[in-house]
CSV table of C-alpha atoms in Angstrom, one decimal:
chain,number,residue,atom,x,y,z
A,13,MET,CA,116.2,73.6,101.0
A,14,THR,CA,116.3,77.4,101.1
A,15,LYS,CA,112.8,79.0,101.7
A,16,ILE,CA,112.1,82.7,101.2
A,17,LEU,CA,109.0,84.7,101.4
A,18,PHE,CA,108.4,88.1,99.8
A,19,ILE,CA,105.8,90.4,101.3
A,20,SER,CA,104.6,93.4,99.1
A,21,ASN,CA,101.8,95.9,98.9
A,22,GLY,CA,101.0,97.2,95.5
A,23,HIS,CA,101.6,96.8,91.7
A,24,GLY,CA,105.1,98.4,91.7
A,25,GLU,CA,106.1,96.6,94.9
A,26,ASP,CA,104.9,93.2,93.5
A,27,LEU,CA,107.0,94.0,90.4
A,28,ASN,CA,110.1,94.7,92.3
A,29,ALA,CA,109.7,91.6,94.6
A,30,SER,CA,108.9,89.3,91.6
A,31,LEU,CA,111.9,90.4,89.7
A,32,ILE,CA,114.3,89.6,92.7
A,33,ALA,CA,112.4,86.2,93.2
A,34,GLU,CA,113.0,85.3,89.5
A,35,ALA,CA,116.7,86.1,90.0
A,36,LEU,CA,116.8,83.9,93.2
A,37,LYS,CA,115.1,81.0,91.3
A,38,ASN,CA,118.1,81.2,88.8
A,39,LEU,CA,120.7,81.4,91.6
A,40,CYS,CA,119.0,78.8,93.7
A,41,PRO,CA,116.9,76.6,91.4
A,42,HIS,CA,116.1,74.0,94.2
A,43,GLY,CA,114.9,76.8,96.7
A,44,GLU,CA,111.4,77.7,97.4
A,45,ILE,CA,110.3,81.2,96.7
A,46,SER,CA,106.8,82.3,97.8
A,47,ALA,CA,104.9,85.6,97.7
A,48,PHE,CA,102.6,87.3,100.1
A,49,PRO,CA,100.9,90.2,98.3
A,50,ILE,CA,98.7,92.1,100.7
A,51,VAL,CA,97.1,94.3,98.0
A,52,GLY,CA,95.3,92.9,94.9
A,53,GLU,CA,95.6,89.3,93.7
A,54,GLY,CA,99.4,89.1,93.1
A,55,MET,CA,98.9,88.6,89.3
A,56,ILE,CA,102.5,89.7,88.7
A,57,TYR,CA,103.7,86.8,90.8
A,58,ARG,CA,101.3,84.3,89.4
A,59,ASN,CA,102.3,85.2,85.9
A,60,LYS,CA,105.9,84.6,86.8
A,61,HIS,CA,105.0,81.2,88.3
A,62,ILE,CA,105.8,82.3,91.9
A,63,GLU,CA,103.5,80.7,94.4
A,64,VAL,CA,101.0,83.1,96.2
A,65,VAL,CA,100.4,82.0,99.8
A,66,ALA,CA,98.4,85.0,101.0
A,67,PRO,CA,94.7,85.4,101.2
A,68,THR,CA,93.9,88.0,98.5
A,69,LYS,CA,91.1,90.4,97.4
A,70,ILE,CA,91.0,93.4,95.2
A,71,MET,CA,89.9,96.5,97.1
A,72,PRO,CA,88.3,99.6,95.5
A,73,SER,CA,91.3,101.9,96.3
A,74,GLY,CA,93.7,99.4,94.8
A,75,GLY,CA,95.8,99.9,97.9
A,76,MET,CA,95.9,103.7,97.6
A,77,PHE,CA,93.5,104.2,100.6
A,78,TYR,CA,96.0,106.7,102.2
A,79,GLN,CA,95.3,109.2,99.4
A,80,ASN,CA,92.1,110.2,101.1
A,81,SER,CA,89.6,109.0,103.8
A,82,ARG,CA,86.9,108.2,101.1
A,83,ASN,CA,89.2,105.5,99.7
A,84,LEU,CA,89.7,104.0,103.2
A,85,TRP,CA,86.0,103.9,104.0
A,86,ARG,CA,85.3,102.2,100.6
A,87,ASP,CA,87.9,99.6,101.3
A,88,ILE,CA,86.5,99.0,104.9
A,89,PHE,CA,83.0,98.4,103.6
A,90,SER,CA,84.5,96.1,100.9
A,91,GLY,CA,86.0,93.8,103.6
A,92,PHE,CA,89.4,95.4,104.2
A,93,ILE,CA,89.4,94.7,108.0
A,94,GLY,CA,88.5,91.0,107.6
A,95,LEU,CA,91.1,90.5,104.9
A,96,THR,CA,93.7,92.1,107.0
A,97,ILE,CA,93.0,89.8,109.9
A,98,ARG,CA,93.0,86.7,107.7
A,99,GLN,CA,96.4,87.8,106.3
A,100,LEU,CA,98.0,88.4,109.8
A,101,ILE,CA,96.7,84.9,111.0
A,102,THR,CA,98.0,83.2,107.8
A,103,LEU,CA,101.4,85.0,107.8
A,104,ARG,CA,102.1,84.1,111.4
A,105,TYR,CA,101.1,80.4,110.8
A,106,ILE,CA,103.1,79.9,107.6
A,107,ALA,CA,106.2,82.0,108.5
A,108,LYS,CA,107.9,79.3,110.5
A,109,ASN,CA,108.5,77.5,107.2
A,110,TYR,CA,110.7,80.2,105.8
A,111,ASP,CA,114.5,81.0,106.3
A,112,LEU,CA,114.0,84.7,105.4
A,113,VAL,CA,111.2,87.1,105.0
A,114,VAL,CA,111.7,90.1,102.6
A,115,GLY,CA,109.5,93.1,103.0
A,116,VAL,CA,109.1,95.2,99.9
A,117,GLY,CA,107.4,98.6,99.8
A,118,ASP,CA,106.5,101.0,102.5
A,119,VAL,CA,106.1,100.5,106.3
A,120,VAL,CA,103.2,98.1,106.1
A,121,PRO,CA,105.1,95.1,104.5
A,122,ILE,CA,108.1,95.9,106.8
A,123,ILE,CA,105.9,95.6,109.8
A,124,LEU,CA,104.5,92.3,108.6
A,125,ALA,CA,107.9,91.0,107.9
A,126,PHE,CA,108.8,91.7,111.6
A,127,TRP,CA,105.4,90.2,112.6
A,128,ALA,CA,106.3,86.9,110.9
A,129,GLY,CA,108.9,86.4,113.6
A,130,ARG,CA,111.6,85.2,111.2
A,131,PRO,CA,114.9,86.8,110.0
A,132,PHE,CA,113.8,89.7,107.7
A,133,LEU,CA,115.2,92.0,105.1
A,134,MET,CA,113.8,95.5,104.4
A,135,LEU,CA,113.6,96.8,100.8
A,136,PHE,CA,112.2,100.4,100.7
A,137,VAL,CA,110.8,101.3,97.4
A,138,ALA,CA,108.2,103.8,98.5
A,139,TYR,CA,110.7,106.2,100.1
A,140,THR,CA,113.6,108.3,98.9
A,141,SER,CA,115.5,111.3,100.2
A,142,TYR,CA,114.8,113.1,97.0
A,143,TYR,CA,111.4,113.8,98.6
A,144,GLY,CA,113.4,116.0,101.0
A,145,SER,CA,116.8,115.8,102.6
A,146,ASN,CA,117.1,114.0,105.9
A,147,ILE,CA,114.0,111.9,105.4
A,148,LYS,CA,113.2,109.8,108.4
A,149,LEU,CA,112.3,106.2,108.2
A,150,PRO,CA,108.6,105.8,109.1
A,151,PHE,CA,107.9,104.6,112.6
A,152,PRO,CA,108.6,102.0,113.7
A,153,CYS,CA,111.1,100.9,111.1
A,154,GLU,CA,114.1,102.4,112.8
A,155,LEU,CA,113.3,100.5,115.9
A,156,LEU,CA,112.8,97.3,113.8
A,157,ALA,CA,116.2,97.9,112.2
A,158,LYS,CA,117.7,97.3,115.7
A,159,SER,CA,115.9,94.0,116.0
A,160,SER,CA,118.1,90.8,116.3
A,161,LEU,CA,116.0,89.4,113.4
A,162,CYS,CA,116.8,92.3,111.0
A,163,ARG,CA,119.3,91.3,108.3
A,164,GLY,CA,119.6,94.7,106.6
A,165,ILE,CA,118.0,97.6,104.9
A,166,LEU,CA,118.0,98.3,101.2
A,167,THR,CA,117.0,101.5,99.4
A,168,LYS,CA,116.3,102.0,95.7
A,169,ASP,CA,118.7,104.8,95.1
A,170,GLN,CA,122.2,105.7,96.5
A,171,PHE,CA,121.3,109.2,97.7
A,172,THR,CA,118.8,107.7,100.0
A,173,ALA,CA,121.2,105.1,101.4
A,174,GLU,CA,123.9,107.7,102.0
A,175,ASP,CA,121.3,110.0,103.7
A,176,LEU,CA,120.2,107.3,106.0
A,177,GLN,CA,123.8,106.3,106.9
A,178,LYS,CA,124.5,110.0,107.9
A,179,GLN,CA,121.7,109.6,110.3
A,180,GLY,CA,123.4,106.7,112.0
A,181,ILE,CA,121.6,103.8,110.2
A,182,LYS,CA,124.8,101.9,109.3
A,183,GLN,CA,123.2,98.7,107.8
A,184,VAL,CA,121.6,100.6,104.9
A,185,GLU,CA,122.8,99.6,101.4
A,186,CYS,CA,121.8,100.2,97.8
A,187,TYR,CA,122.1,97.7,94.9
A,188,GLY,CA,119.7,99.6,92.6
A,189,TYR,CA,116.1,99.6,91.6
A,190,PRO,CA,114.7,96.2,90.3
A,191,ILE,CA,112.0,97.7,88.1
A,192,MET,CA,114.6,98.6,85.4
A,193,ASP,CA,115.1,94.9,84.9
A,194,ALA,CA,111.5,94.5,83.6
A,195,LEU,CA,112.3,96.4,80.3
A,196,PRO,CA,113.5,93.9,77.7
A,197,LEU,CA,114.1,95.5,74.3
A,198,GLY,CA,111.9,94.3,71.5
A,199,GLU,CA,110.1,96.0,68.6
A,200,VAL,CA,106.7,97.4,68.0
A,201,ARG,CA,105.8,97.9,64.4
A,202,PRO,CA,103.5,100.9,64.0
A,203,SER,CA,99.9,100.1,62.9
A,204,THR,CA,99.9,103.4,61.0
A,205,THR,CA,102.6,105.0,58.8
A,206,VAL,CA,103.6,108.5,59.8
A,207,LYS,CA,106.5,110.1,58.2
A,208,ASN,CA,109.1,112.2,60.1
A,209,SER,CA,107.3,111.6,63.3
A,210,ALA,CA,108.1,111.9,66.9
A,211,THR,CA,106.7,109.1,69.0
A,212,ILE,CA,104.6,109.7,72.0
A,213,ALA,CA,104.0,106.9,74.5
A,214,ILE,CA,100.8,107.2,76.3
A,215,LEU,CA,100.7,105.5,79.8
A,216,PRO,CA,97.2,105.8,81.4
A,217,GLY,CA,98.2,103.5,84.3
A,218,SER,CA,97.4,99.9,85.3
A,219,ARG,CA,94.4,100.3,87.8
A,220,ILE,CA,90.9,99.8,86.4
A,221,PRO,CA,88.7,101.8,86.1
A,222,GLU,CA,91.1,104.7,86.9
A,223,ALA,CA,93.2,103.9,83.8
A,224,VAL,CA,90.0,104.4,81.6
A,225,ASN,CA,89.4,107.9,83.2
A,226,ASN,CA,93.1,108.7,82.7
A,227,LEU,CA,93.1,107.7,79.1
A,228,ALA,CA,90.0,109.9,78.6
A,229,LEU,CA,92.1,112.9,80.1
A,230,LEU,CA,95.0,112.3,77.9
A,231,LEU,CA,93.3,112.0,74.6
A,232,PRO,CA,92.5,115.8,74.5
A,233,VAL,CA,96.1,116.6,74.9
A,234,CYS,CA,96.9,114.5,71.9
A,235,GLU,CA,94.2,116.3,69.9
A,236,LYS,CA,95.5,119.7,70.9
A,237,LEU,CA,99.0,118.7,70.0
A,238,THR,CA,97.7,117.7,66.4
A,239,GLU,CA,95.9,121.2,66.2
A,240,ILE,CA,98.9,123.4,67.2
A,241,SER,CA,101.7,121.7,65.6
A,242,GLN,CA,102.5,120.9,62.0
A,243,GLU,CA,104.7,118.0,63.0
A,244,ASN,CA,103.5,114.5,62.6
A,245,TYR,CA,103.1,112.4,65.8
A,246,LEU,CA,102.8,108.7,66.4
A,247,PHE,CA,100.8,107.9,69.4
A,248,ARG,CA,101.3,104.5,71.1
A,249,THR,CA,99.3,103.5,74.1
A,250,ALA,CA,100.4,100.7,76.5
A,251,LEU,CA,97.4,98.9,78.0
A,252,VAL,CA,97.0,96.4,80.7
A,253,SER,CA,94.9,93.3,80.0
A,254,ALA,CA,92.1,94.5,82.4
A,255,PHE,CA,91.6,97.5,80.0
A,256,ASN,CA,89.3,95.4,77.9
A,257,LEU,CA,87.3,95.9,74.7
A,258,ASP,CA,84.3,97.1,76.6
A,259,TYR,CA,86.3,99.9,78.0
A,260,LEU,CA,87.7,100.8,74.6
A,261,LYS,CA,84.2,100.9,73.2
A,262,PHE,CA,83.2,103.3,76.0
A,263,ILE,CA,86.1,105.6,75.1
A,264,SER,CA,85.2,105.4,71.3
A,265,GLN,CA,81.6,106.2,71.9
A,266,ASN,CA,81.9,108.9,74.5
A,267,TYR,CA,84.9,110.7,72.9
A,268,ASN,CA,83.9,110.5,69.2
A,269,TYR,CA,86.5,108.1,68.0
A,270,ASP,CA,86.2,105.3,65.6
A,271,LEU,CA,87.7,102.0,67.1
A,272,ILE,CA,89.5,99.9,64.5
A,273,GLU,CA,90.7,96.4,65.4
A,274,ASN,CA,94.3,95.6,64.3
A,275,ASN,CA,95.1,92.0,64.8
A,276,SER,CA,94.9,91.6,68.6
A,277,ASP,CA,95.3,95.4,69.2
A,278,TYR,CA,93.3,98.4,68.3
A,279,ILE,CA,93.4,102.0,67.0
A,280,LEU,CA,91.3,105.0,68.1
A,281,THR,CA,91.0,107.3,65.1
A,282,LYS,CA,89.2,110.6,64.4
A,283,THR,CA,89.7,113.6,62.1
A,284,ILE,CA,90.6,117.1,63.5
A,285,ASN,CA,90.8,120.1,61.1
A,286,ASP,CA,91.2,117.7,58.3
A,287,ARG,CA,94.0,115.9,59.9
A,288,ILE,CA,93.6,112.3,61.0
A,289,ILE,CA,94.7,111.4,64.5
A,290,ASN,CA,95.5,107.8,65.3
A,291,ILE,CA,95.9,106.6,68.8
A,292,GLU,CA,97.4,103.1,68.6
A,293,LEU,CA,96.5,100.7,71.5
A,294,TYR,CA,98.7,97.8,72.4
A,295,TYR,CA,98.6,95.0,74.9
A,296,HIS,CA,101.8,93.3,76.3
A,297,LYS,CA,104.0,95.9,74.5
A,298,PHE,CA,104.9,98.2,77.3
A,299,SER,CA,108.6,97.8,77.3
A,300,ASP,CA,108.9,98.0,73.6
A,301,ILE,CA,106.7,101.2,73.5
A,302,LEU,CA,108.8,102.8,76.2
A,303,HIS,CA,112.2,102.1,74.6
A,304,SER,CA,111.1,103.5,71.2
A,305,CYS,CA,109.3,106.7,72.3
A,306,ASP,CA,110.7,110.2,72.3
A,307,LEU,CA,108.4,111.4,75.1
A,308,VAL,CA,105.9,109.9,77.6
A,309,LEU,CA,102.5,111.4,78.2
A,310,GLY,CA,101.3,109.6,81.2
A,311,MET,CA,99.3,109.1,84.4
A,312,ALA,CA,101.1,106.3,86.2
A,313,GLY,CA,103.4,105.5,89.1
A,314,THR,CA,106.0,102.7,88.4
A,315,ALA,CA,105.8,103.1,84.6
A,316,ILE,CA,106.7,106.7,84.9
A,317,GLU,CA,109.7,105.9,87.0
A,318,GLN,CA,110.9,103.3,84.4
A,319,ALA,CA,110.4,105.9,81.6
A,320,VAL,CA,112.6,108.3,83.6
A,321,GLY,CA,115.1,105.6,84.2
A,322,LEU,CA,115.5,105.3,80.4
A,323,GLY,CA,116.1,109.0,80.1
A,324,LYS,CA,112.6,109.9,78.6
A,325,PRO,CA,110.9,113.3,79.2
A,326,VAL,CA,107.5,113.0,80.7
A,327,VAL,CA,104.5,115.2,80.5
A,328,GLN,CA,101.8,114.1,83.1
A,329,VAL,CA,98.3,115.3,83.8
A,330,THR,CA,96.8,115.0,87.3
A,331,GLY,CA,93.5,113.2,87.8
A,332,ALA,CA,90.9,112.1,90.3
A,333,GLY,CA,92.7,109.1,91.6
A,334,PRO,CA,92.7,107.0,93.6
A,335,GLN,CA,96.3,106.8,92.6
A,336,PHE,CA,97.3,109.6,90.2
A,337,THR,CA,96.3,112.7,92.2
A,338,ALA,CA,97.9,116.1,92.5
A,339,ASN,CA,99.6,115.0,95.7
A,340,PHE,CA,100.9,111.9,94.2
A,341,ALA,CA,102.2,113.8,91.2
A,342,ARG,CA,104.0,116.4,93.5
A,343,SER,CA,105.8,113.5,95.3
A,344,GLN,CA,106.8,112.0,91.9
A,345,MET,CA,108.2,115.4,90.8
A,346,ARG,CA,110.4,115.7,93.9
A,347,TYR,CA,111.7,112.1,93.3
A,348,LEU,CA,112.2,112.1,89.6
A,349,GLY,CA,113.3,115.7,89.1
A,350,THR,CA,113.9,117.5,85.8
A,351,ASN,CA,112.4,114.8,83.5
A,352,ILE,CA,108.8,115.4,84.8
A,353,LYS,CA,106.5,118.3,83.7
A,354,THR,CA,103.2,118.2,85.4
A,355,ILE,CA,99.9,119.7,84.3
A,356,PHE,CA,97.6,120.3,87.2
A,357,GLN,CA,94.4,120.0,85.3
A,358,GLU,CA,92.2,121.3,88.2
A,359,GLN,CA,94.2,124.5,88.0
A,360,GLU,CA,94.3,125.1,84.3
A,361,GLU,CA,91.5,126.6,82.3
A,362,ASP,CA,92.7,124.5,79.2
A,363,PHE,CA,94.9,121.7,80.5
A,364,ALA,CA,94.9,120.0,77.2
A,365,MET,CA,96.4,123.0,75.5
A,366,LYS,CA,98.9,123.5,78.3
A,367,GLY,CA,100.0,119.8,78.0
A,368,ALA,CA,100.3,120.0,74.2
A,369,GLU,CA,102.5,123.1,74.5
A,370,GLU,CA,104.7,121.5,77.1
A,371,ILE,CA,105.2,118.4,74.7
A,372,VAL,CA,106.3,120.7,71.8
A,373,LYS,CA,108.6,122.7,74.1
A,374,SER,CA,110.2,119.6,75.5
A,375,LEU,CA,110.9,117.9,72.2
A,376,ALA,CA,112.3,121.0,70.7
A,377,ASN,CA,114.9,121.6,73.6
A,378,LYS,CA,117.9,119.3,72.8
A,379,ASP,CA,119.8,120.5,75.9
A,380,TYR,CA,116.7,119.5,78.0
A,381,LEU,CA,116.5,116.1,76.4
A,382,GLU,CA,120.1,115.5,77.2
A,383,GLN,CA,119.6,116.5,80.8
A,384,CYS,CA,116.7,114.0,81.0
A,385,LYS,CA,119.2,111.2,80.1
A,386,ILE,CA,121.6,112.2,82.7
A,387,ASN,CA,119.0,112.8,85.4
A,388,GLY,CA,117.3,109.5,84.8
A,389,LYS,CA,120.5,107.5,85.2
A,390,THR,CA,121.1,109.3,88.5
A,391,ARG,CA,117.7,109.2,90.0
A,392,VAL,CA,116.5,105.8,88.9
A,393,GLY,CA,119.6,104.0,87.5
A,394,GLY,CA,119.9,101.1,85.1
A,395,ALA,CA,119.3,97.4,84.9
A,396,GLY,CA,121.0,94.7,87.1
A,397,ALA,CA,119.6,95.4,90.5
A,398,SER,CA,117.5,92.2,90.8
A,399,VAL,CA,120.5,89.9,90.5
A,400,LYS,CA,122.6,92.0,92.9
A,401,ILE,CA,119.8,91.9,95.6
A,402,ALA,CA,119.3,88.2,95.0
A,403,GLU,CA,123.1,87.6,95.6
A,404,LYS,CA,122.8,89.8,98.8
A,405,ILE,CA,120.0,87.5,99.9
A,406,MET,CA,122.0,84.3,99.2
A,407,ALA,CA,124.9,85.8,101.2
A,408,ILE,CA,122.7,86.5,104.2
A,409,LEU,CA,121.5,82.8,104.1
A,410,SER,CA,125.0,81.3,103.6
């Protein structure tokens, strides 16, 4: 029986790996697919009924300790070192049971895939040559690629694959970016009726409590947009389950909104200059919201990449982190290109007004909107990568 282990280190990395694992289960229904998430509890895997075999614990930084030293120290005092040691011991012990180990993410899961001592495949989703031409694989990945156990290197975009090939790393291939397979098209019926409206998707991110702070930063942009424009806007927010009712009540009370329950979802509402603004809040509707929107207002990582892949224009506001900081936003801009307009709120006297003006300008520019569609297809690509990578894995094992 074929046995494959995925190692990943973050929300987006877990998503990529889980989508490939799902495709593998369809191609090889009698195989054993397991997951070794080294950040968080691996809920994406668990929700897809993929066995998690790693010791897990949620750290304060959510895996973003590299953003600043304070995040690292918070993780250390929360048991990061002990968890890492347990993970290393566990991985080495169980790895002998697997035919192939797939490292998904940055240098850390790649090193662990090598540490497992079994044939391994690298899937880099944290690096792209769009960050800057002639990007180098992080040490020691280029050395690991020469190992007799290495079965290949995969990148998330063709530009990066070609760049690395020019540098002499010949076993690099690209089959696409799996995250675009996580966007089935459904339908979200609006909770409020807004005529002749543009739809704004609000994406505050998935990490709690950062997502709560992010939503608090994005709401003033929506308010300013309502003030400066006579257009009607439909605001739809995609929330993760951890963004619970207590957090919504906190937002409502501290930012002068009324919170209205709408079946299993909610609406934040207030009146601004005799105009009512409704911020619709949805759980488990991310894909539908993304497909149906005209523009994204967000502070997220993977979700923004998916939005760009669908050709959506994005206005984002930098925050305090630990993930969505100014440095993170700059890297995202280099990767995703023209679709992204960033408001560095620490540099703006009125960041909310600046964000609102950017939204109005973006939606009014038809040439720009067309450029976003073309750029998104080039930078991120479309659906189908999960199956292609799964087929690659089966070919390696055949």
